[in-house]
PDB file of C-alpha atoms in Angstrom:
ATOM      1  CA  UNK A   1       0.000   0.000   0.000  1.00  0.00           C
ATOM      2  CA  UNK A   2       1.069   3.541  -0.669  1.00  0.00           C
ATOM      3  CA  UNK A   3       0.844   6.516   1.622  1.00  0.00           C
ATOM      4  CA  UNK A   4       1.381  10.221   1.128  1.00  0.00           C
ATOM      5  CA  UNK A   5       1.879  12.542   4.081  1.00  0.00           C
ATOM      6  CA  UNK A   6       1.525  16.285   3.819  1.00  0.00           C
ATOM      7  CA  UNK A   7       2.179  17.652   7.282  1.00  0.00           C
ATOM      8  CA  UNK A   8       1.365  21.300   6.579  1.00  0.00           C
ATOM      9  CA  UNK A   9      -2.410  21.797   6.517  1.00  0.00           C
ATOM     10  CA  UNK A  10      -1.946  25.498   5.798  1.00  0.00           C
ATOM     11  CA  UNK A  11       0.835  27.908   4.896  1.00  0.00           C
ATOM     12  CA  UNK A  12       1.259  31.595   4.267  1.00  0.00           C
ATOM     13  CA  UNK A  13       3.843  33.162   1.986  1.00  0.00           C
ATOM     14  CA  UNK A  14       4.575  36.744   1.004  1.00  0.00           C
ATOM     15  CA  UNK A  15       4.098  37.604  -2.625  1.00  0.00           C
ATOM     16  CA  UNK A  16       7.326  37.231  -4.664  1.00  0.00           C
ATOM     17  CA  UNK A  17       8.877  34.971  -2.023  1.00  0.00           C
ATOM     18  CA  UNK A  18       9.643  31.277  -2.531  1.00  0.00           C
ATOM     19  CA  UNK A  19       7.781  28.595  -0.600  1.00  0.00           C
ATOM     20  CA  UNK A  20       8.322  24.881  -0.034  1.00  0.00           C
ATOM     21  CA  UNK A  21       5.417  22.497   0.424  1.00  0.00           C
ATOM     22  CA  UNK A  22       6.375  19.249   2.102  1.00  0.00           C
ATOM     23  CA  UNK A  23       5.488  15.764   0.938  1.00  0.00           C
ATOM     24  CA  UNK A  24       6.746  12.453   2.234  1.00  0.00           C
ATOM     25  CA  UNK A  25       5.688   9.116   0.893  1.00  0.00           C
ATOM     26  CA  UNK A  26       5.777   5.487   1.755  1.00  0.00           C
ATOM     27  CA  UNK A  27       5.870   2.706  -0.786  1.00  0.00           C
ATOM     28  CA  UNK A  28       7.497  -0.673  -1.118  1.00  0.00           C
ATOM     29  CA  UNK A  29       7.678  -0.324  -4.882  1.00  0.00           C
ATOM     30  CA  UNK A  30      10.998   0.528  -6.501  1.00  0.00           C
ATOM     31  CA  UNK A  31       9.520   2.281  -9.498  1.00  0.00           C
ATOM     32  CA  UNK A  32       6.919   4.973  -9.096  1.00  0.00           C
ATOM     33  CA  UNK A  33       5.859   8.421 -10.142  1.00  0.00           C
ATOM     34  CA  UNK A  34       5.223  11.408  -7.916  1.00  0.00           C
ATOM     35  CA  UNK A  35       2.851  14.196  -8.864  1.00  0.00           C
ATOM     36  CA  UNK A  36       1.758  17.556  -7.587  1.00  0.00           C
ATOM     37  CA  UNK A  37      -1.636  19.048  -8.305  1.00  0.00           C
ATOM     38  CA  UNK A  38      -3.090  22.468  -7.571  1.00  0.00           C
ATOM     39  CA  UNK A  39      -6.729  22.967  -6.691  1.00  0.00           C
ATOM     40  CA  UNK A  40      -7.890  26.607  -6.657  1.00  0.00           C
ATOM     41  CA  UNK A  41     -11.042  27.607  -4.822  1.00  0.00           C
ATOM     42  CA  UNK A  42     -12.940  27.177  -8.077  1.00  0.00           C
ATOM     43  CA  UNK A  43     -12.413  23.431  -7.663  1.00  0.00           C
ATOM     44  CA  UNK A  44     -10.548  22.175 -10.707  1.00  0.00           C
ATOM     45  CA  UNK A  45      -7.467  19.985 -10.315  1.00  0.00           C
ATOM     46  CA  UNK A  46      -4.477  21.271 -12.242  1.00  0.00           C
ATOM     47  CA  UNK A  47      -1.469  19.041 -12.906  1.00  0.00           C
ATOM     48  CA  UNK A  48       1.758  20.869 -12.006  1.00  0.00           C
ATOM     49  CA  UNK A  49       4.778  18.608 -12.079  1.00  0.00           C
ATOM     50  CA  UNK A  50       5.890  14.981 -12.278  1.00  0.00           C
ATOM     51  CA  UNK A  51       8.964  13.164 -10.936  1.00  0.00           C
ATOM     52  CA  UNK A  52       9.855   9.586 -11.780  1.00  0.00           C
ATOM     53  CA  UNK A  53      11.624   7.582  -9.115  1.00  0.00           C
ATOM     54  CA  UNK A  54      14.511   6.811 -11.467  1.00  0.00           C
ATOM     55  CA  UNK A  55      14.868  10.320 -12.808  1.00  0.00           C
ATOM     56  CA  UNK A  56      18.349  11.559 -11.972  1.00  0.00           C
ATOM     57  CA  UNK A  57      17.467  15.207 -12.058  1.00  0.00           C
ATOM     58  CA  UNK A  58      14.848  17.035 -10.067  1.00  0.00           C
ATOM     59  CA  UNK A  59      11.845  18.002 -12.162  1.00  0.00           C
ATOM     60  CA  UNK A  60      11.202  21.639 -12.985  1.00  0.00           C
ATOM     61  CA  UNK A  61       8.271  23.319 -14.705  1.00  0.00           C
ATOM     62  CA  UNK A  62       8.490  27.078 -14.873  1.00  0.00           C
ATOM     63  CA  UNK A  63       8.236  28.427 -11.315  1.00  0.00           C
ATOM     64  CA  UNK A  64       7.650  24.926  -9.926  1.00  0.00           C
ATOM     65  CA  UNK A  65      10.440  22.588  -8.993  1.00  0.00           C
ATOM     66  CA  UNK A  66      10.500  19.349  -7.111  1.00  0.00           C
ATOM     67  CA  UNK A  67      13.085  18.701  -4.419  1.00  0.00           C
ATOM     68  CA  UNK A  68      13.237  14.914  -4.701  1.00  0.00           C
ATOM     69  CA  UNK A  69      15.190  13.052  -2.034  1.00  0.00           C
ATOM     70  CA  UNK A  70      14.664   9.373  -2.699  1.00  0.00           C
ATOM     71  CA  UNK A  71      16.498   8.065   0.342  1.00  0.00           C
ATOM     72  CA  UNK A  72      14.370  10.250   2.584  1.00  0.00           C
ATOM     73  CA  UNK A  73      11.250   9.450   0.568  1.00  0.00           C
ATOM     74  CA  UNK A  74      10.397  13.086   0.198  1.00  0.00           C
ATOM     75  CA  UNK A  75       9.186  15.065  -2.805  1.00  0.00           C
ATOM     76  CA  UNK A  76       8.794  18.664  -1.756  1.00  0.00           C
ATOM     77  CA  UNK A  77       7.307  21.220  -4.127  1.00  0.00           C
ATOM     78  CA  UNK A  78       9.118  24.532  -4.390  1.00  0.00           C
ATOM     79  CA  UNK A  79       7.261  27.503  -5.819  1.00  0.00           C
ATOM     80  CA  UNK A  80       9.498  30.423  -6.651  1.00  0.00           C
ATOM     81  CA  UNK A  81       8.392  34.051  -6.837  1.00  0.00           C
ATOM     82  CA  UNK A  82       4.928  33.390  -5.410  1.00  0.00           C
ATOM     83  CA  UNK A  83       1.986  35.114  -7.040  1.00  0.00           C
ATOM     84  CA  UNK A  84      -1.475  35.847  -5.671  1.00  0.00           C
ATOM     85  CA  UNK A  85      -2.856  33.316  -8.118  1.00  0.00           C
ATOM     86  CA  UNK A  86      -0.845  30.600  -6.402  1.00  0.00           C
ATOM     87  CA  UNK A  87      -3.273  30.669  -3.473  1.00  0.00           C
ATOM     88  CA  UNK A  88      -4.842  27.222  -3.585  1.00  0.00           C
ATOM     89  CA  UNK A  89      -4.798  23.701  -2.174  1.00  0.00           C
ATOM     90  CA  UNK A  90      -1.823  21.652  -3.253  1.00  0.00           C
ATOM     91  CA  UNK A  91      -1.911  17.866  -3.363  1.00  0.00           C
ATOM     92  CA  UNK A  92       0.983  15.460  -3.582  1.00  0.00           C
ATOM     93  CA  UNK A  93       0.292  12.044  -5.098  1.00  0.00           C
ATOM     94  CA  UNK A  94       2.067   8.772  -5.875  1.00  0.00           C
ATOM     95  CA  UNK A  95       1.503   6.135  -8.539  1.00  0.00           C
ATOM     96  CA  UNK A  96       3.690   3.027  -8.497  1.00  0.00           C
ATOM     97  CA  UNK A  97       4.458   1.634 -11.939  1.00  0.00           C
ATOM     98  CA  UNK A  98       2.272  -1.255 -12.801  1.00  0.00           C
ATOM     99  CA  UNK A  99      -0.564   0.117 -10.725  1.00  0.00           C
ATOM    100  CA  UNK A 100      -3.471   2.274 -11.672  1.00  0.00           C
ATOM    101  CA  UNK A 101      -4.546   3.691  -8.343  1.00  0.00           C
ATOM    102  CA  UNK A 102      -3.129   7.100  -7.498  1.00  0.00           C
ATOM    103  CA  UNK A 103      -2.880   7.836  -3.797  1.00  0.00           C
ATOM    104  CA  UNK A 104      -3.264  11.475  -2.795  1.00  0.00           C
ATOM    105  CA  UNK A 105      -2.193  13.290   0.336  1.00  0.00           C
ATOM    106  CA  UNK A 106      -4.560  15.418   2.374  1.00  0.00           C
ATOM    107  CA  UNK A 107      -3.276  18.611   0.821  1.00  0.00           C
ATOM    108  CA  UNK A 108      -1.716  21.899   1.928  1.00  0.00           C
ATOM    109  CA  UNK A 109      -3.643  25.140   1.682  1.00  0.00           C
ATOM    110  CA  UNK A 110      -1.312  27.886   0.515  1.00  0.00           C
ATOM    111  CA  UNK A 111      -2.240  31.540   0.894  1.00  0.00           C
ATOM    112  CA  UNK A 112      -0.141  34.194  -0.782  1.00  0.00           C
ATOM    113  CA  UNK A 113      -0.166  37.530   1.004  1.00  0.00           C
ATOM    114  CA  UNK A 114       0.255  40.772  -0.956  1.00  0.00           C
TER     115      UNK A 114
ATOM    116  CA  UNK B   1      -7.723  23.931 -19.954  1.00  0.00           C
ATOM    117  CA  UNK B   2      -6.817  20.269 -19.342  1.00  0.00           C
ATOM    118  CA  UNK B   3      -8.765  18.991 -22.347  1.00  0.00           C
ATOM    119  CA  UNK B   4     -10.917  16.745 -20.147  1.00  0.00           C
ATOM    120  CA  UNK B   5     -14.591  17.671 -20.296  1.00  0.00           C
ATOM    121  CA  UNK B   6     -17.045  16.850 -17.557  1.00  0.00           C
ATOM    122  CA  UNK B   7     -20.773  17.460 -17.599  1.00  0.00           C
ATOM    123  CA  UNK B   8     -22.764  18.671 -15.843  1.00  0.00           C
ATOM    124  CA  UNK B   9     -20.768  21.089 -13.689  1.00  0.00           C
ATOM    125  CA  UNK B  10     -23.372  21.105 -10.954  1.00  0.00           C
ATOM    126  CA  UNK B  11     -26.084  18.640 -10.071  1.00  0.00           C
ATOM    127  CA  UNK B  12     -28.671  18.962  -7.333  1.00  0.00           C
ATOM    128  CA  UNK B  13     -30.939  16.055  -6.610  1.00  0.00           C
ATOM    129  CA  UNK B  14     -32.704  14.263  -3.796  1.00  0.00           C
ATOM    130  CA  UNK B  15     -31.983  11.144  -1.782  1.00  0.00           C
ATOM    131  CA  UNK B  16     -32.928   7.911  -3.481  1.00  0.00           C
ATOM    132  CA  UNK B  17     -32.456   9.312  -6.973  1.00  0.00           C
ATOM    133  CA  UNK B  18     -30.075   8.219  -9.722  1.00  0.00           C
ATOM    134  CA  UNK B  19     -27.711  10.444 -11.702  1.00  0.00           C
ATOM    135  CA  UNK B  20     -25.226  10.028 -14.528  1.00  0.00           C
ATOM    136  CA  UNK B  21     -22.013  11.974 -14.760  1.00  0.00           C
ATOM    137  CA  UNK B  22     -20.269  12.208 -18.095  1.00  0.00           C
ATOM    138  CA  UNK B  23     -16.613  12.557 -19.008  1.00  0.00           C
ATOM    139  CA  UNK B  24     -14.819  13.051 -22.307  1.00  0.00           C
ATOM    140  CA  UNK B  25     -11.071  12.409 -22.029  1.00  0.00           C
ATOM    141  CA  UNK B  26      -8.334  14.419 -23.698  1.00  0.00           C
ATOM    142  CA  UNK B  27      -7.839  13.638 -27.340  1.00  0.00           C
ATOM    143  CA  UNK B  28      -5.548  10.619 -27.615  1.00  0.00           C
ATOM    144  CA  UNK B  29      -5.989   9.491 -24.008  1.00  0.00           C
ATOM    145  CA  UNK B  30      -7.221   5.929 -23.675  1.00  0.00           C
ATOM    146  CA  UNK B  31      -7.528   5.751 -19.911  1.00  0.00           C
ATOM    147  CA  UNK B  32     -10.232   7.340 -17.780  1.00  0.00           C
ATOM    148  CA  UNK B  33     -10.269   7.547 -14.007  1.00  0.00           C
ATOM    149  CA  UNK B  34     -13.032   8.595 -11.634  1.00  0.00           C
ATOM    150  CA  UNK B  35     -12.407  10.208  -8.248  1.00  0.00           C
ATOM    151  CA  UNK B  36     -14.615  11.419  -5.433  1.00  0.00           C
ATOM    152  CA  UNK B  37     -13.564  14.380  -3.316  1.00  0.00           C
ATOM    153  CA  UNK B  38     -15.442  14.996  -0.101  1.00  0.00           C
ATOM    154  CA  UNK B  39     -14.565  17.023   2.962  1.00  0.00           C
ATOM    155  CA  UNK B  40     -14.256  14.044   5.273  1.00  0.00           C
ATOM    156  CA  UNK B  41     -12.697  11.483   2.894  1.00  0.00           C
ATOM    157  CA  UNK B  42     -10.405  13.658   0.808  1.00  0.00           C
ATOM    158  CA  UNK B  43      -9.673  12.618  -2.763  1.00  0.00           C
ATOM    159  CA  UNK B  44     -10.573   8.972  -3.301  1.00  0.00           C
ATOM    160  CA  UNK B  45      -9.957   6.864  -6.382  1.00  0.00           C
ATOM    161  CA  UNK B  46     -13.118   5.128  -7.544  1.00  0.00           C
ATOM    162  CA  UNK B  47     -12.476   3.255 -10.782  1.00  0.00           C
ATOM    163  CA  UNK B  48     -10.385   3.212 -13.941  1.00  0.00           C
ATOM    164  CA  UNK B  49     -11.112   2.198 -17.506  1.00  0.00           C
ATOM    165  CA  UNK B  50      -8.635   1.671 -20.287  1.00  0.00           C
ATOM    166  CA  UNK B  51      -9.800   1.451 -23.881  1.00  0.00           C
ATOM    167  CA  UNK B  52     -13.245   0.303 -22.825  1.00  0.00           C
ATOM    168  CA  UNK B  53     -12.195  -2.218 -20.202  1.00  0.00           C
ATOM    169  CA  UNK B  54     -12.252  -1.868 -16.445  1.00  0.00           C
ATOM    170  CA  UNK B  55      -8.666  -1.846 -15.151  1.00  0.00           C
ATOM    171  CA  UNK B  56      -8.761  -0.995 -11.488  1.00  0.00           C
ATOM    172  CA  UNK B  57     -11.281  -0.496  -8.745  1.00  0.00           C
ATOM    173  CA  UNK B  58     -10.866   1.622  -5.671  1.00  0.00           C
ATOM    174  CA  UNK B  59     -13.311   2.679  -3.024  1.00  0.00           C
ATOM    175  CA  UNK B  60     -16.361   2.488  -5.230  1.00  0.00           C
ATOM    176  CA  UNK B  61     -19.712   1.630  -3.658  1.00  0.00           C
ATOM    177  CA  UNK B  62     -21.930  -1.062  -5.141  1.00  0.00           C
ATOM    178  CA  UNK B  63     -24.537   1.627  -5.798  1.00  0.00           C
ATOM    179  CA  UNK B  64     -22.084   3.228  -8.192  1.00  0.00           C
ATOM    180  CA  UNK B  65     -21.120   1.913 -11.604  1.00  0.00           C
ATOM    181  CA  UNK B  66     -19.206   3.184 -14.577  1.00  0.00           C
ATOM    182  CA  UNK B  67     -18.439   2.332 -18.158  1.00  0.00           C
ATOM    183  CA  UNK B  68     -16.284   3.538 -21.003  1.00  0.00           C
ATOM    184  CA  UNK B  69     -17.786   3.608 -24.458  1.00  0.00           C
ATOM    185  CA  UNK B  70     -16.166   2.863 -27.851  1.00  0.00           C
ATOM    186  CA  UNK B  71     -15.627   6.588 -28.449  1.00  0.00           C
ATOM    187  CA  UNK B  72     -13.725   6.557 -25.104  1.00  0.00           C
ATOM    188  CA  UNK B  73     -16.076   8.807 -23.216  1.00  0.00           C
ATOM    189  CA  UNK B  74     -17.084   7.508 -19.823  1.00  0.00           C
ATOM    190  CA  UNK B  75     -20.116   7.704 -17.590  1.00  0.00           C
ATOM    191  CA  UNK B  76     -20.354   7.289 -13.836  1.00  0.00           C
ATOM    192  CA  UNK B  77     -23.768   6.201 -12.610  1.00  0.00           C
ATOM    193  CA  UNK B  78     -24.747   6.859  -9.023  1.00  0.00           C
ATOM    194  CA  UNK B  79     -27.965   5.314  -7.746  1.00  0.00           C
ATOM    195  CA  UNK B  80     -29.994   5.233  -4.531  1.00  0.00           C
ATOM    196  CA  UNK B  81     -28.277   8.460  -3.617  1.00  0.00           C
ATOM    197  CA  UNK B  82     -27.625   9.283   0.014  1.00  0.00           C
ATOM    198  CA  UNK B  83     -26.738  12.568   1.676  1.00  0.00           C
ATOM    199  CA  UNK B  84     -23.178  11.326   2.113  1.00  0.00           C
ATOM    200  CA  UNK B  85     -22.737  11.047  -1.651  1.00  0.00           C
ATOM    201  CA  UNK B  86     -22.597  14.827  -1.878  1.00  0.00           C
ATOM    202  CA  UNK B  87     -19.123  15.518  -3.211  1.00  0.00           C
ATOM    203  CA  UNK B  88     -17.047  16.766  -6.095  1.00  0.00           C
ATOM    204  CA  UNK B  89     -16.607  14.005  -8.677  1.00  0.00           C
ATOM    205  CA  UNK B  90     -13.594  14.233 -10.920  1.00  0.00           C
ATOM    206  CA  UNK B  91     -12.764  12.463 -14.101  1.00  0.00           C
ATOM    207  CA  UNK B  92      -9.141  12.267 -15.200  1.00  0.00           C
ATOM    208  CA  UNK B  93      -7.490  10.824 -18.262  1.00  0.00           C
ATOM    209  CA  UNK B  94      -4.049   9.676 -19.306  1.00  0.00           C
ATOM    210  CA  UNK B  95      -2.472   8.348 -22.454  1.00  0.00           C
ATOM    211  CA  UNK B  96      -1.965   4.782 -21.301  1.00  0.00           C
ATOM    212  CA  UNK B  97      -3.068   2.834 -18.284  1.00  0.00           C
ATOM    213  CA  UNK B  98      -0.145   3.337 -15.968  1.00  0.00           C
ATOM    214  CA  UNK B  99       2.540   5.697 -14.850  1.00  0.00           C
ATOM    215  CA  UNK B 100       1.604   8.885 -16.630  1.00  0.00           C
ATOM    216  CA  UNK B 101       0.324  12.091 -15.126  1.00  0.00           C
ATOM    217  CA  UNK B 102      -3.435  12.170 -15.074  1.00  0.00           C
ATOM    218  CA  UNK B 103      -5.130  15.292 -16.336  1.00  0.00           C
ATOM    219  CA  UNK B 104      -8.300  16.212 -14.508  1.00  0.00           C
ATOM    220  CA  UNK B 105     -11.560  17.688 -15.655  1.00  0.00           C
ATOM    221  CA  UNK B 106     -13.181  20.544 -13.763  1.00  0.00           C
ATOM    222  CA  UNK B 107     -15.379  18.154 -11.816  1.00  0.00           C
ATOM    223  CA  UNK B 108     -19.082  17.720 -11.235  1.00  0.00           C
ATOM    224  CA  UNK B 109     -20.353  19.063  -7.942  1.00  0.00           C
ATOM    225  CA  UNK B 110     -23.129  16.803  -6.723  1.00  0.00           C
ATOM    226  CA  UNK B 111     -25.415  18.035  -3.974  1.00  0.00           C
ATOM    227  CA  UNK B 112     -27.968  15.717  -2.409  1.00  0.00           C
ATOM    228  CA  UNK B 113     -30.843  17.411  -0.632  1.00  0.00           C
TER     229      UNK B 113
END
């Protein structure tokens, strides 16, 4: 079974500052994918970034980067230069290869302060 | 815009009723997933279809059923609705049946009165 732990239920960050959202995971599988999704107050789920367990480099997508530490089983999301539009719930998720069921964490609510 | 289309966006109905939620995946995606998001349960995987066949089942109640049609769109049927079924129901799609990021639709908000 897979488990995702997001220990920060809520966070505040000043506009233009960087912020790190924590995610730790537990899986017995050797090959897996890690995902981050953003859910604004309007409700839609927006895919942000993906990291494969065998990827040698940390994933980056624009202002989003993933601080992947395999030995620690952590996959923290870093948002640089925060914008007001970044205020949302952020979910970390894991999908082991060969499986179909994605397991999501409980999410972190990020609020960007002007 | 993720390319995944869900209809309707909102649905209000009463206990005991039956509803059908519809999902059209992104062009080229063969796999469709259904999720339920409620305040107390978080985001829960319900069921997955790949190219018309059921591939995986999660926490889906027996009152719920789904199917994927030859044109790859999918429908989630919820019957004998209870107050606790009020939730946001998401459909997601991916190219194949494993490993890829799943792209979500905007969801259908179901309210049971």
